[in-house]
DNA sequence: TTGTAGGCGTTATCAC
DNA sequence: GTGATAACGCCTACAA
């Protein structure tokens, strides 16, 4: 058991040169049938597998892409990864995965190891803590292809893939208004993420069109994004000035609002409409099922990976931002009795999963 | 932009040999302070990063471990990955991630690329479709360290990390019986997975101790593990011979049972107790919150990765199976009124998350 | 204190 | 048809 067999091993055993072995295995022209046969048989017998590391070194291409994300346990990110993986594997690439846990220092270290590992390109959704982008700039300056998804940085000439958060939020809030809800509380995400701003903006726009304004005390930041956080916040607000609907920047926050409502005896959806964002797996399972805005995670991953492979193979790229559409998912949490449970007339909605 | 700087580049620019550069950068003894300084400055300026690929080739060590799992979107697996990553990154290893999507052919291909990539070791939870293990045996025969987790194969001398599924199931069913439920329906997982058998066995044992038997029509397989599947199955069964409790092999199936019950006007937990397995993220958010058995996913990942690194660094190993404990999580779905909502007396339970 | 040479596994190039 | 050689980037005996 002296490790993996190499071309040299086969060559030595067969008393031929390793270049011949290499050619025989790849069916190059100009190798006698007999040699080819002998080589292939021995290779099979010795369980020969080409050494990808040696190949990487020689070709200066690792056929590996790096993925930097906050956390795999987020349903959204795990679907994105599936999309990335699908494209990668179909094109002969491996995926190296690193999680920042939303930590900036860790992110910087990860960038270093990505560079060292000589990945052919990197897909990034940066950490919540990240406000400066020199580490990513460095990769770009080295000529390493980078595609940002979901969270896009304040940098020049990047390639990005996002969903139309503004429009998604707009549709969500418009739906709430269409259902007759009037006083909307917006639970927003971390202020430093562009997606938070865009969702807030979409929310404002829908209200504006209805002749309303989102007053400052009707928009509350949920920086941590835990269910406990939003539950606490909602409980306080429901106690002194209850809204009649909540539009949360993500489903977890929405679930917190539902919990608070339940504990305080506020009926969802009749006394309070609740709308989330992201369509987490649990959203269709809570009671009442949660209306939300679905983001095409798998497609984002596919798109981002495709763009990256394109950049890698073409050695050049056009800076741009690809915007994918969200989809409003209307469930029971925003369908008060008065408009009827099965009234799906408002706008392009669709029933829940499965 | 001629790619990454190499030792040679620095050497040439400084008119010294690349071995000197190498030594200077690593603070080897016997390099003049002056040289060292010059080298380090230039390295910094050129943004030099050691080429991990070259290192891998030379040392015959890639400092990369492979992870083969069915799907990242499963909450359980994503927590396992987090545990693996944590250990890996803290020990200077990268993680290559591949999903089988429960597909056997894909799994075999993945094993090939893992071998080609010269990963230093592999962590595996194999596909549901997989019934033969030659591909894993091949890795083992090549001397490639492998650790199996959660789903362990029928192979000799392997290293495994699992949870005590039998005991977890036993505790779960015992709790149901303690609560006064009598007629228990078991929704089991795919029959070919050892975990399914163990959970079923634990279920039987608890019943046996209570002087009952699990009759054949009270154990139903849910091979796909979707919510729709179990919902359909339960609806049929509830219609002609309703049990008073369901013990599902996973939370998704349990959620399906709850849905079926809700649609048929069966009250959970008073008319039907529902117990899941795995403690998915959504389990605490459904209504009523779902009792379940939590598996320490993160710890499984940590343990499996630690064992693997140990095997890698020691070049030898002792076949064994590490068994981690599950934890019964009692929530409202198995606490009928008659025993009181806050009666946590039965056995070592604990309240839900957050 | 520094340089030289060889090799990790592969393949492209040139030579016979 | 086949072989020898060099090169990818790095490290490390061994030499000087």
XYZ file of C-alpha atoms (C1' of nucleotides) in Angstrom:
740
model
C 0.000 0.000 0.000
C 2.386 2.660 -1.192
C -0.208 5.260 -2.008
C -1.851 5.890 -5.336
C -0.462 4.457 -8.534
C 1.203 6.925 -10.887
C 2.020 6.957 -14.551
C 5.569 6.165 -13.590
C 4.536 3.038 -11.732
C 2.710 1.754 -14.756
C 5.598 2.725 -17.031
C 8.144 0.961 -14.900
C 6.108 -2.209 -14.636
C 5.619 -2.280 -18.380
C 9.148 -1.185 -19.228
C 7.973 1.766 -21.258
C 8.131 5.521 -20.773
C 5.576 7.422 -18.794
C 4.749 9.644 -21.735
C 3.642 6.581 -23.629
C 1.491 5.559 -20.726
C -0.043 8.998 -20.579
C -0.823 8.933 -24.266
C -2.156 5.416 -24.209
C -4.584 6.235 -21.449
C -5.909 9.222 -23.324
C -6.235 7.368 -26.609
C -3.800 9.626 -28.358
C -3.099 8.726 -31.950
C 0.133 6.943 -32.689
C 0.092 4.336 -29.955
C -0.028 0.687 -30.920
C -3.151 -1.132 -30.044
C -1.178 -3.619 -28.086
C 0.555 -1.055 -25.888
C -2.682 0.703 -25.303
C -4.331 -2.469 -24.186
C -1.554 -3.456 -21.828
C -1.459 0.006 -20.298
C -5.165 0.209 -19.760
C -5.319 -3.184 -18.197
C -2.587 -2.454 -15.739
C -4.034 0.953 -14.954
C -7.322 -0.673 -14.164
C -5.653 -3.303 -12.066
C -3.631 -0.779 -10.092
C -6.657 1.436 -9.689
C -4.879 4.280 -11.349
C -6.498 7.717 -11.037
C -4.927 10.829 -12.515
C -3.530 13.115 -9.866
C -5.589 16.273 -10.090
C -3.063 18.136 -7.993
C -0.295 17.555 -10.489
C -2.652 18.549 -13.257
C -3.556 21.741 -11.465
C 0.056 22.645 -11.079
C 0.872 21.962 -14.662
C -2.155 23.650 -16.188
C -2.306 26.414 -13.656
C -5.992 25.594 -13.308
C -7.448 23.826 -10.326
C -10.964 23.213 -11.641
C -12.117 24.225 -8.236
C -14.266 27.182 -7.304
C -14.567 28.698 -3.872
C -17.839 29.633 -2.224
C -17.923 32.113 0.635
C -21.231 32.391 2.461
C -22.394 33.445 5.893
C -23.951 30.138 6.991
C -25.034 26.874 5.394
C -27.860 26.408 7.843
C -29.791 29.265 6.283
C -32.296 27.648 4.023
C -31.753 30.282 1.383
C -28.008 29.785 1.260
C -28.253 26.044 1.206
C -30.492 26.195 -1.841
C -28.050 28.567 -3.498
C -25.270 26.084 -2.822
C -27.271 23.342 -4.464
C -27.571 25.466 -7.575
C -23.868 26.251 -7.556
C -22.920 22.626 -7.070
C -25.123 21.480 -9.869
C -23.469 23.770 -12.389
C -20.006 23.098 -11.023
C -20.240 19.336 -11.129
C -21.730 19.361 -14.608
C -18.712 21.306 -15.789
C -16.074 19.269 -14.023
C -15.434 21.678 -11.188
C -15.185 21.034 -7.488
C -16.604 23.327 -4.861
C -14.704 24.454 -1.812
C -17.087 25.746 0.790
C -16.289 28.210 3.561
C -18.609 29.851 6.048
C -17.871 33.209 7.586
C -20.464 32.883 10.337
C -21.090 36.554 9.549
C -17.636 37.325 10.922
C -15.451 39.809 9.110
C -12.071 38.599 10.335
C -12.883 35.060 9.414
C -13.947 36.227 5.998
C -10.581 37.850 5.442
C -8.783 34.669 6.413
C -10.977 32.644 4.112
C -10.097 34.928 1.235
C -6.429 34.256 1.947
C -6.853 30.511 1.870
C -8.898 30.763 -1.313
C -6.024 32.602 -2.923
C -3.522 30.092 -1.640
C -5.614 27.187 -2.815
C -5.510 28.630 -6.284
C -9.198 28.280 -6.845
C -10.170 29.294 -10.359
C -12.823 31.687 -9.150
C -14.883 32.666 -6.144
C -18.570 33.144 -5.389
C -19.275 35.481 -2.507
C -22.109 36.532 -0.288
C -20.294 38.570 2.302
C -20.696 38.702 6.066
C -23.122 40.980 7.810
C -20.210 42.471 9.703
C -18.368 43.379 6.532
C -18.318 47.057 5.623
C -14.998 47.296 3.773
C -14.088 45.311 0.727
C -10.311 45.491 0.290
C -9.990 41.741 0.645
C -12.307 41.173 -2.267
C -10.649 43.963 -4.216
C -7.346 42.173 -3.769
C -8.722 39.032 -5.384
C -10.040 41.070 -8.264
C -6.707 42.835 -8.668
C -4.972 39.498 -8.882
C -7.183 38.640 -11.804
C -9.172 36.091 -9.828
C -12.750 36.000 -11.115
C -15.331 36.862 -8.468
C -19.114 36.873 -8.593
C -21.158 38.327 -5.766
C -24.641 37.097 -5.042
C -27.495 38.248 -2.830
C -25.317 40.689 -0.932
C -23.464 42.921 -3.297
C -20.589 45.152 -2.280
C -19.877 48.803 -2.819
C -17.134 48.183 -5.367
C -16.519 49.106 -8.979
C -16.928 46.812 -11.937
C -18.210 43.722 -10.191
C -20.397 40.929 -11.481
C -23.440 40.354 -9.311
C -26.523 38.215 -9.075
C -29.413 39.391 -6.964
C -33.139 39.188 -6.819
C -35.332 42.189 -7.270
C -35.778 42.814 -3.582
C -37.425 46.170 -4.087
C -40.059 44.795 -6.390
C -40.606 41.771 -4.173
C -41.190 43.974 -1.166
C -43.384 46.270 -3.183
C -45.605 43.412 -4.288
C -45.773 42.051 -0.777
C -46.884 45.320 0.751
C -49.249 46.054 -2.111
C -50.881 42.721 -1.418
C -51.284 43.653 2.237
C -52.930 46.920 1.274
C -55.141 45.162 -1.251
C -56.317 42.884 1.498
C -57.490 45.899 3.424
C -54.672 46.186 5.934
C -53.846 49.814 6.617
C -51.314 50.278 9.374
C -48.191 48.372 8.424
C -45.194 47.712 10.628
C -41.968 46.939 8.813
C -39.420 44.734 10.561
C -36.275 45.486 8.591
C -32.998 43.599 8.283
C -29.512 44.841 9.164
C -29.184 48.393 7.864
C -25.785 47.874 6.251
C -27.039 45.298 3.780
C -28.260 46.658 0.493
C -31.064 44.109 0.491
C -32.484 45.648 3.667
C -32.576 49.091 2.117
C -34.148 47.813 -1.069
C -36.865 45.954 0.761
C -37.611 48.981 2.864
C -37.719 51.097 -0.272
C -40.166 48.740 -1.953
C -42.322 48.863 1.124
C -42.307 52.655 1.089
C -43.192 52.763 -2.568
C -46.267 50.595 -2.177
C -47.442 52.741 0.704
C -46.763 55.929 -1.208
C -48.878 54.750 -4.109
C -51.683 54.141 -1.669
C -51.293 57.683 -0.358
C -49.630 56.614 2.875
C -46.236 57.154 4.471
C -44.061 54.773 6.414
C -43.448 56.769 9.551
C -40.188 56.278 11.401
C -41.753 54.435 14.326
C -43.269 51.921 11.922
C -39.905 50.681 10.734
C -37.868 48.715 13.239
C -34.514 47.094 12.645
C -33.969 43.454 13.641
C -30.193 43.298 13.421
C -29.692 39.722 14.650
C -32.466 38.063 12.765
C -33.470 35.613 15.493
C -37.006 34.681 16.262
C -36.636 35.776 19.871
C -35.508 39.216 18.863
C -38.481 39.986 16.690
C -40.875 38.362 19.143
C -39.662 40.717 21.879
C -39.806 43.757 19.654
C -43.301 42.931 18.465
C -44.613 42.269 21.914
C -43.578 45.734 23.029
C -45.059 47.421 20.003
C -48.267 45.393 19.965
C -48.820 46.393 23.567
C -48.921 50.133 23.105
C -49.668 50.753 19.424
C -50.637 47.608 17.533
C -50.434 47.736 13.729
C -52.843 45.689 11.660
C -50.130 44.089 9.555
C -46.456 43.218 9.740
C -44.128 43.063 6.788
C -40.913 41.391 7.918
C -37.679 41.405 5.995
C -37.382 37.666 6.531
C -39.510 34.723 7.560
C -37.824 34.262 10.902
C -38.765 37.759 11.967
C -42.272 37.139 10.667
C -42.490 33.967 12.735
C -41.512 36.018 15.777
C -44.321 38.424 15.058
C -46.778 35.552 14.769
C -45.627 34.150 18.069
C -46.004 37.472 19.803
C -49.473 37.844 18.336
C -50.493 34.384 19.445
C -49.349 34.968 22.993
C -51.203 38.235 23.176
C -54.386 36.777 21.761
C -54.187 38.738 18.527
C -55.751 36.745 15.692
C -53.750 36.169 12.532
C -54.831 36.985 9.838
C -58.045 38.671 10.947
C -56.596 41.161 13.383
C -53.065 41.081 12.080
C -51.703 40.210 8.667
C -48.202 38.794 8.630
C -45.928 38.723 5.601
C -42.401 37.350 5.517
C -39.618 37.251 2.983
C -37.574 34.354 1.570
C -39.987 31.456 1.743
C -38.112 29.348 4.224
C -38.979 25.724 4.391
C -40.983 26.133 7.563
C -43.150 28.947 6.214
C -45.764 26.654 4.766
C -45.880 24.627 7.950
C -46.568 27.259 10.561
C -50.102 28.007 11.539
C -51.509 29.880 9.813
C -49.210 29.245 6.854
C -47.090 32.305 6.244
C -47.386 34.494 3.178
C -43.975 35.399 1.917
C -41.827 36.389 -1.027
C -39.910 33.522 -2.508
C -36.405 34.023 -3.755
C -35.199 31.608 -6.416
C -32.186 30.367 -4.441
C -31.332 27.492 -6.701
C -31.488 29.703 -9.779
C -29.341 32.335 -8.107
C -26.723 29.682 -7.485
C -26.946 28.392 -11.023
C -26.742 31.844 -12.519
C -23.851 32.957 -10.329
C -21.887 29.785 -11.023
C -22.534 30.021 -14.759
C -21.320 33.599 -14.849
C -18.244 32.620 -12.881
C -17.356 29.726 -15.173
C -17.850 32.033 -18.117
C -15.416 34.532 -16.590
C -12.938 31.770 -15.882
C -13.023 30.315 -19.337
C -13.082 33.608 -21.226
C -10.445 35.353 -19.167
C -12.525 38.498 -19.299
C -15.894 39.762 -18.222
C -18.396 42.558 -18.451
C -19.332 44.124 -15.125
C -23.026 43.750 -14.583
C -25.780 42.876 -12.188
C -28.194 40.121 -13.050
C -31.551 40.575 -11.408
C -33.835 37.586 -10.890
C -37.509 37.876 -10.125
C -39.065 37.063 -6.796
C -42.467 35.507 -6.468
C -45.209 36.465 -4.084
C -46.529 33.453 -2.206
C -49.909 34.153 -0.682
C -50.938 31.933 2.181
C -53.387 32.214 4.991
C -51.470 34.673 7.178
C -52.489 37.590 4.974
C -55.981 36.525 3.979
C -58.452 37.889 6.507
C -61.980 36.482 6.530
C -63.590 39.561 5.112
C -61.898 39.093 1.739
C -62.423 35.381 1.773
C -59.922 32.618 2.321
C -59.622 31.589 -1.249
C -59.630 34.997 -2.799
C -56.490 34.877 -4.880
C -57.543 37.693 -7.155
C -55.275 40.505 -5.980
C -52.194 40.005 -8.171
C -49.972 37.309 -9.622
C -49.882 35.121 -6.552
C -49.622 31.436 -6.344
C -50.379 28.825 -3.789
C -47.735 27.503 -1.423
C -45.239 24.716 -1.889
C -45.995 21.095 -2.390
C -1.165 40.910 -14.631
C 0.902 37.771 -15.145
C -0.787 35.709 -12.464
C 0.357 35.141 -8.936
C 3.856 35.941 -7.807
C 6.111 32.950 -7.172
C 9.280 32.406 -5.209
C 11.138 32.538 -8.472
C 9.769 35.965 -9.301
C 10.993 37.322 -6.005
C 14.318 35.569 -6.399
C 14.887 36.955 -9.850
C 13.996 40.494 -8.848
C 16.356 40.310 -5.902
C 19.092 38.429 -7.736
C 19.131 35.604 -5.240
C 18.096 31.970 -5.385
C 14.573 30.857 -4.776
C 15.612 28.580 -1.961
C 16.908 31.601 -0.114
C 13.598 33.315 -0.679
C 11.753 30.288 0.588
C 13.867 30.171 3.716
C 13.685 33.885 4.330
C 9.914 33.867 4.215
C 9.743 31.063 6.725
C 12.266 32.601 9.083
C 14.655 29.738 8.742
C 17.872 30.137 10.687
C 20.943 31.155 8.748
C 19.498 33.907 6.623
C 20.893 37.388 7.059
C 18.553 39.912 8.523
C 19.012 42.095 5.522
C 18.056 39.452 2.989
C 15.122 38.450 5.053
C 13.891 42.008 5.203
C 14.264 42.603 1.480
C 12.514 39.374 0.655
C 9.615 39.986 2.961
C 9.106 43.488 1.697
C 9.028 42.425 -1.900
C 6.782 39.492 -1.118
C 4.366 41.842 0.552
C 4.539 44.257 -2.325
C 3.944 41.558 -4.912
C 1.176 40.078 -2.829
C 2.942 36.770 -2.707
C 0.903 33.793 -1.490
C 2.344 30.307 -1.322
C 0.875 28.049 -3.967
C -1.014 25.406 -2.070
C -1.205 23.247 -5.163
C 2.546 23.018 -5.468
C 2.757 22.306 -1.777
C 0.210 19.538 -2.069
C 2.125 17.935 -4.841
C 5.389 18.069 -3.035
C 4.144 16.949 0.359
C 1.635 14.536 -1.003
C -0.900 16.145 1.319
C -3.639 18.435 0.120
C -4.894 19.665 3.471
C -8.326 19.211 2.044
C -11.036 16.862 3.206
C -13.991 15.770 1.178
C -17.553 15.664 2.448
C -20.173 13.528 0.739
C -23.743 14.095 1.853
C -27.193 13.606 0.408
C -28.337 17.240 0.470
C -27.256 20.501 2.061
C -30.789 21.764 2.337
C -31.537 19.240 5.035
C -31.259 21.124 8.263
C -29.556 18.212 9.955
C -26.863 17.920 7.321
C -26.222 21.614 7.203
C -25.556 21.654 10.932
C -23.231 18.685 10.535
C -21.356 20.598 7.859
C -20.950 23.531 10.193
C -19.357 21.259 12.750
C -17.067 19.729 10.164
C -16.035 23.109 8.827
C -15.263 24.429 12.237
C -12.834 21.638 12.999
C -11.356 21.702 9.520
C -10.674 25.406 9.426
C -9.173 25.372 12.902
C -6.706 22.766 11.739
C -5.790 24.347 8.449
C -7.897 22.123 6.240
C -10.235 23.039 3.443
C -13.544 21.332 2.854
C -14.695 20.106 -0.528
C -18.415 19.564 -0.509
C -20.369 17.249 -2.778
C -24.041 16.349 -2.716
C -25.332 13.059 -4.006
C -28.968 14.142 -4.105
C -29.577 10.626 -2.780
C -28.402 9.283 -6.143
C -26.167 6.256 -6.221
C -24.550 6.865 -9.594
C -23.700 10.390 -8.674
C -22.202 9.159 -5.443
C -19.895 6.840 -7.329
C -18.741 9.665 -9.575
C -18.137 11.864 -6.580
C -15.965 9.211 -5.006
C -13.899 9.177 -8.185
C -13.330 12.916 -8.158
C -12.474 12.802 -4.468
C -9.803 10.259 -5.242
C -8.535 12.286 -8.156
C -8.479 15.456 -6.104
C -6.214 13.691 -3.640
C -8.198 14.784 -0.631
C -6.546 13.690 2.582
C -9.682 12.013 3.849
C -13.406 11.758 3.319
C -16.497 12.114 5.470
C -19.517 10.246 4.181
C -23.205 10.001 4.759
C -24.277 7.886 1.853
C -27.258 8.148 -0.466
C -30.593 6.579 0.253
C -30.314 4.699 -3.027
C -27.003 3.153 -2.062
C -27.075 -0.519 -1.151
C -23.590 -1.595 -2.213
C -20.406 -0.140 -0.912
C -17.604 -1.107 -3.280
C -16.870 2.493 -4.093
C -16.207 3.240 -0.458
C -14.278 0.036 -0.044
C -12.041 1.140 -2.874
C -11.152 4.330 -1.032
C -10.400 2.364 2.073
C -8.241 -0.073 0.126
C -6.251 2.807 -1.270
C -5.460 3.825 2.271
C -7.669 6.898 2.104
C -9.120 7.618 5.544
C -12.912 7.541 5.623
C -15.338 8.312 8.411
C -19.025 7.562 8.051
C -21.610 9.549 9.931
C -25.339 9.202 10.526
C -25.743 6.537 7.868
C -23.270 3.770 8.351
C -22.533 1.079 5.822
C -22.436 -2.649 6.012
C -18.652 -2.844 5.759
C -15.854 -4.198 7.895
C -13.537 -2.125 10.035
C -15.002 1.294 9.481
C -14.975 4.357 11.680
C -18.436 5.747 12.300
C -20.206 8.480 14.158
C -23.889 8.115 14.851
C -26.452 9.079 17.381
C -28.214 6.559 19.521
C -31.258 6.369 17.297
C -32.700 3.403 19.108
C -32.541 5.059 22.483
C -33.857 8.321 21.072
C -36.838 6.550 19.565
C -37.350 4.563 22.731
C -37.471 7.709 24.852
C -39.802 9.377 22.414
C -42.313 6.547 22.420
C -42.016 6.057 26.146
C -42.904 9.700 26.561
C -45.967 9.201 24.383
C -47.058 6.262 26.503
C -46.385 8.193 29.692
C -48.675 10.891 28.419
C -51.443 8.359 28.174
C -51.402 7.744 24.431
C -52.080 4.106 23.680
C -52.432 3.382 19.995
C -49.279 4.521 18.280
C -48.700 4.747 14.545
C -45.076 4.698 13.449
C -44.161 6.489 10.217
C -40.814 4.955 9.415
C -38.011 6.099 7.124
C -36.555 4.242 4.154
C -36.127 0.595 5.125
C -32.601 0.268 3.788
C -31.150 2.845 6.169
C -29.911 1.475 9.441
C -31.283 4.519 11.232
C -34.792 3.587 10.147
C -34.450 0.121 11.579
C -32.977 1.386 14.820
C -35.719 3.912 15.323
C -38.331 1.294 14.638
C -36.613 -1.034 17.082
C -36.578 1.626 19.804
C -40.233 2.195 19.203
C -40.981 -1.501 19.543
C -38.986 -1.762 22.727
C -40.869 1.031 24.458
C -44.151 -0.586 23.465
C -42.998 -3.994 24.590
C -42.097 -2.668 28.014
C -45.608 -1.324 28.258
C -46.962 -4.703 27.372
C -47.944 -3.736 23.837
C -46.928 -4.820 20.370
C -46.381 -2.755 17.252
C -48.602 -4.551 14.803
C -47.626 -4.556 11.151
C -50.385 -2.205 10.076
C -49.194 0.344 12.612
C -45.836 0.790 10.948
C -45.847 2.504 7.592
C -42.848 3.386 5.469
C -42.452 6.890 4.074
C -39.714 6.280 1.538
C -39.523 9.767 0.027
C -39.701 11.799 3.167
C -41.836 14.609 1.790
C -44.570 16.303 3.701
C -47.103 15.496 1.010
C -46.341 11.815 1.194
C -46.955 11.480 4.900
C -49.968 13.753 4.751
C -51.569 11.468 2.196
C -50.716 8.336 4.098
C -52.048 9.727 7.346
C -55.232 10.949 5.805
C -56.047 7.468 4.600
C -55.239 5.850 7.900
C -56.949 8.474 10.054
C -60.085 7.928 8.002
C -60.578 4.272 8.738
C -58.588 3.484 11.878
C -57.254 6.582 13.628
C -54.425 6.072 16.125
C -54.160 8.375 19.115
C -50.508 9.196 18.523
C -48.000 9.320 15.687
C -44.296 8.737 16.059
C -42.607 9.809 12.843
C -39.080 8.972 11.860
C -38.491 12.611 10.966
C -40.056 16.000 11.517
C -41.202 16.403 7.962
C -43.308 13.289 8.181
C -44.618 14.490 11.539
C -45.590 17.799 10.003
C -47.506 15.887 7.358
C -49.375 14.035 10.073
C -50.243 17.303 11.785
C -51.542 18.728 8.560
C -53.694 15.717 7.893
C -55.066 15.932 11.414
C -55.838 19.609 11.077
C -57.711 19.127 7.843
C -59.754 16.329 9.326
C -60.588 18.277 12.439
C -58.542 16.041 14.716
C -57.165 18.058 17.616
C -53.425 17.920 18.368
C -52.403 17.112 21.078
C -55.702 16.215 22.732
C -56.984 13.700 20.215
C -53.659 12.952 18.604
C -50.138 13.218 19.924
C -47.464 13.883 17.331
C -43.774 13.226 17.812
C -41.057 13.876 15.227
C -37.379 13.146 14.983
C -34.401 15.429 14.271
C -35.559 18.775 15.635
C -35.649 20.680 12.405
C -35.621 24.407 12.589
C -39.306 24.663 11.840
C -40.365 22.260 14.560
C -40.610 24.896 17.244
C -42.567 27.182 14.945
C -45.413 24.987 13.862
C -48.652 25.048 15.756
C -48.724 23.345 18.121
C -44.941 23.251 18.484
C -43.705 19.789 17.654
C -42.155 17.427 20.178
C -39.148 15.761 18.704
C -35.810 14.094 19.299
C -32.895 16.382 18.718
C -29.748 15.047 17.130
C -26.568 16.922 17.931
C -25.705 17.698 14.303
C -22.926 20.129 15.018
C -21.274 17.720 17.446
C -21.580 14.868 14.989
C -19.738 16.996 12.449
C -17.080 17.966 14.957
C -16.589 14.426 16.144
C -16.447 12.944 12.659
C -13.995 15.573 11.455
C -11.792 15.142 14.531
C -11.658 11.398 14.041
C -10.809 11.888 10.396
C -7.986 14.327 11.094
C -6.663 11.917 13.682
C -6.666 9.118 11.127
C -4.952 11.353 8.601
C -2.226 12.494 10.918
C -1.580 9.133 12.559
C -1.674 7.050 9.401
C -3.610 4.425 11.269
C -6.878 3.970 13.062
C -8.969 1.763 15.240
C -12.294 0.690 13.741
C -15.074 1.874 15.991
C -18.462 3.499 16.192
C -18.885 6.610 18.269
C -22.399 7.004 19.568
C -23.670 10.429 20.570
C -26.746 10.955 22.688
C -29.998 12.358 21.400
C -32.192 14.593 23.451
C -35.923 14.413 23.831
C -37.531 17.791 23.214
C -41.024 17.926 24.618
C -43.297 20.553 23.166
C -47.009 21.023 23.002
C -47.793 18.441 20.322
C -47.499 15.602 22.824
C -48.894 17.264 25.919
C -52.635 16.659 26.056
C -54.668 18.799 28.427
C -55.332 16.023 30.885
C -51.674 15.869 31.912
C -51.276 19.626 31.879
C -49.333 21.781 29.494
C -46.388 22.384 31.739
C -46.006 18.923 33.102
C -42.397 18.183 32.272
C -42.091 15.457 34.850
C -42.017 12.364 32.700
C -38.324 11.975 31.946
C -35.235 14.008 31.137
C -36.917 16.418 28.760
C -36.132 19.977 28.120
C -37.941 22.929 26.665
C -37.609 23.889 23.009
C -35.082 26.100 21.326
C -34.539 29.796 21.923
C 24.915 32.712 4.625
C 23.658 31.160 0.229
C 23.271 28.226 -4.018
C 22.398 23.804 -6.640
C 19.894 19.896 -7.809
C 16.268 16.794 -7.657
C 11.671 15.453 -7.313
C 6.389 15.488 -6.298
C 2.848 13.717 -11.282
C 1.630 15.261 -15.517
C 1.891 16.585 -20.323
C 3.687 19.324 -24.422
C 7.531 19.456 -27.436
C 10.998 17.723 -29.849
C 13.619 13.972 -31.297
C 14.382 9.379 -33.046
C 5.264 4.364 -32.249
C 7.934 5.655 -28.649
C 11.269 8.067 -25.592
C 13.718 11.930 -23.376
C 13.260 16.410 -21.515
C 11.485 20.383 -19.530
C 8.291 22.812 -16.929
C 4.377 23.987 -13.469
C 5.962 26.049 -7.789
C 7.848 24.524 -3.840
C 10.969 22.387 -0.544
C 15.168 20.251 1.180
C 19.438 17.527 1.239
C 23.766 18.517 0.113
C 27.459 21.594 -1.328
C 30.102 25.566 -1.091
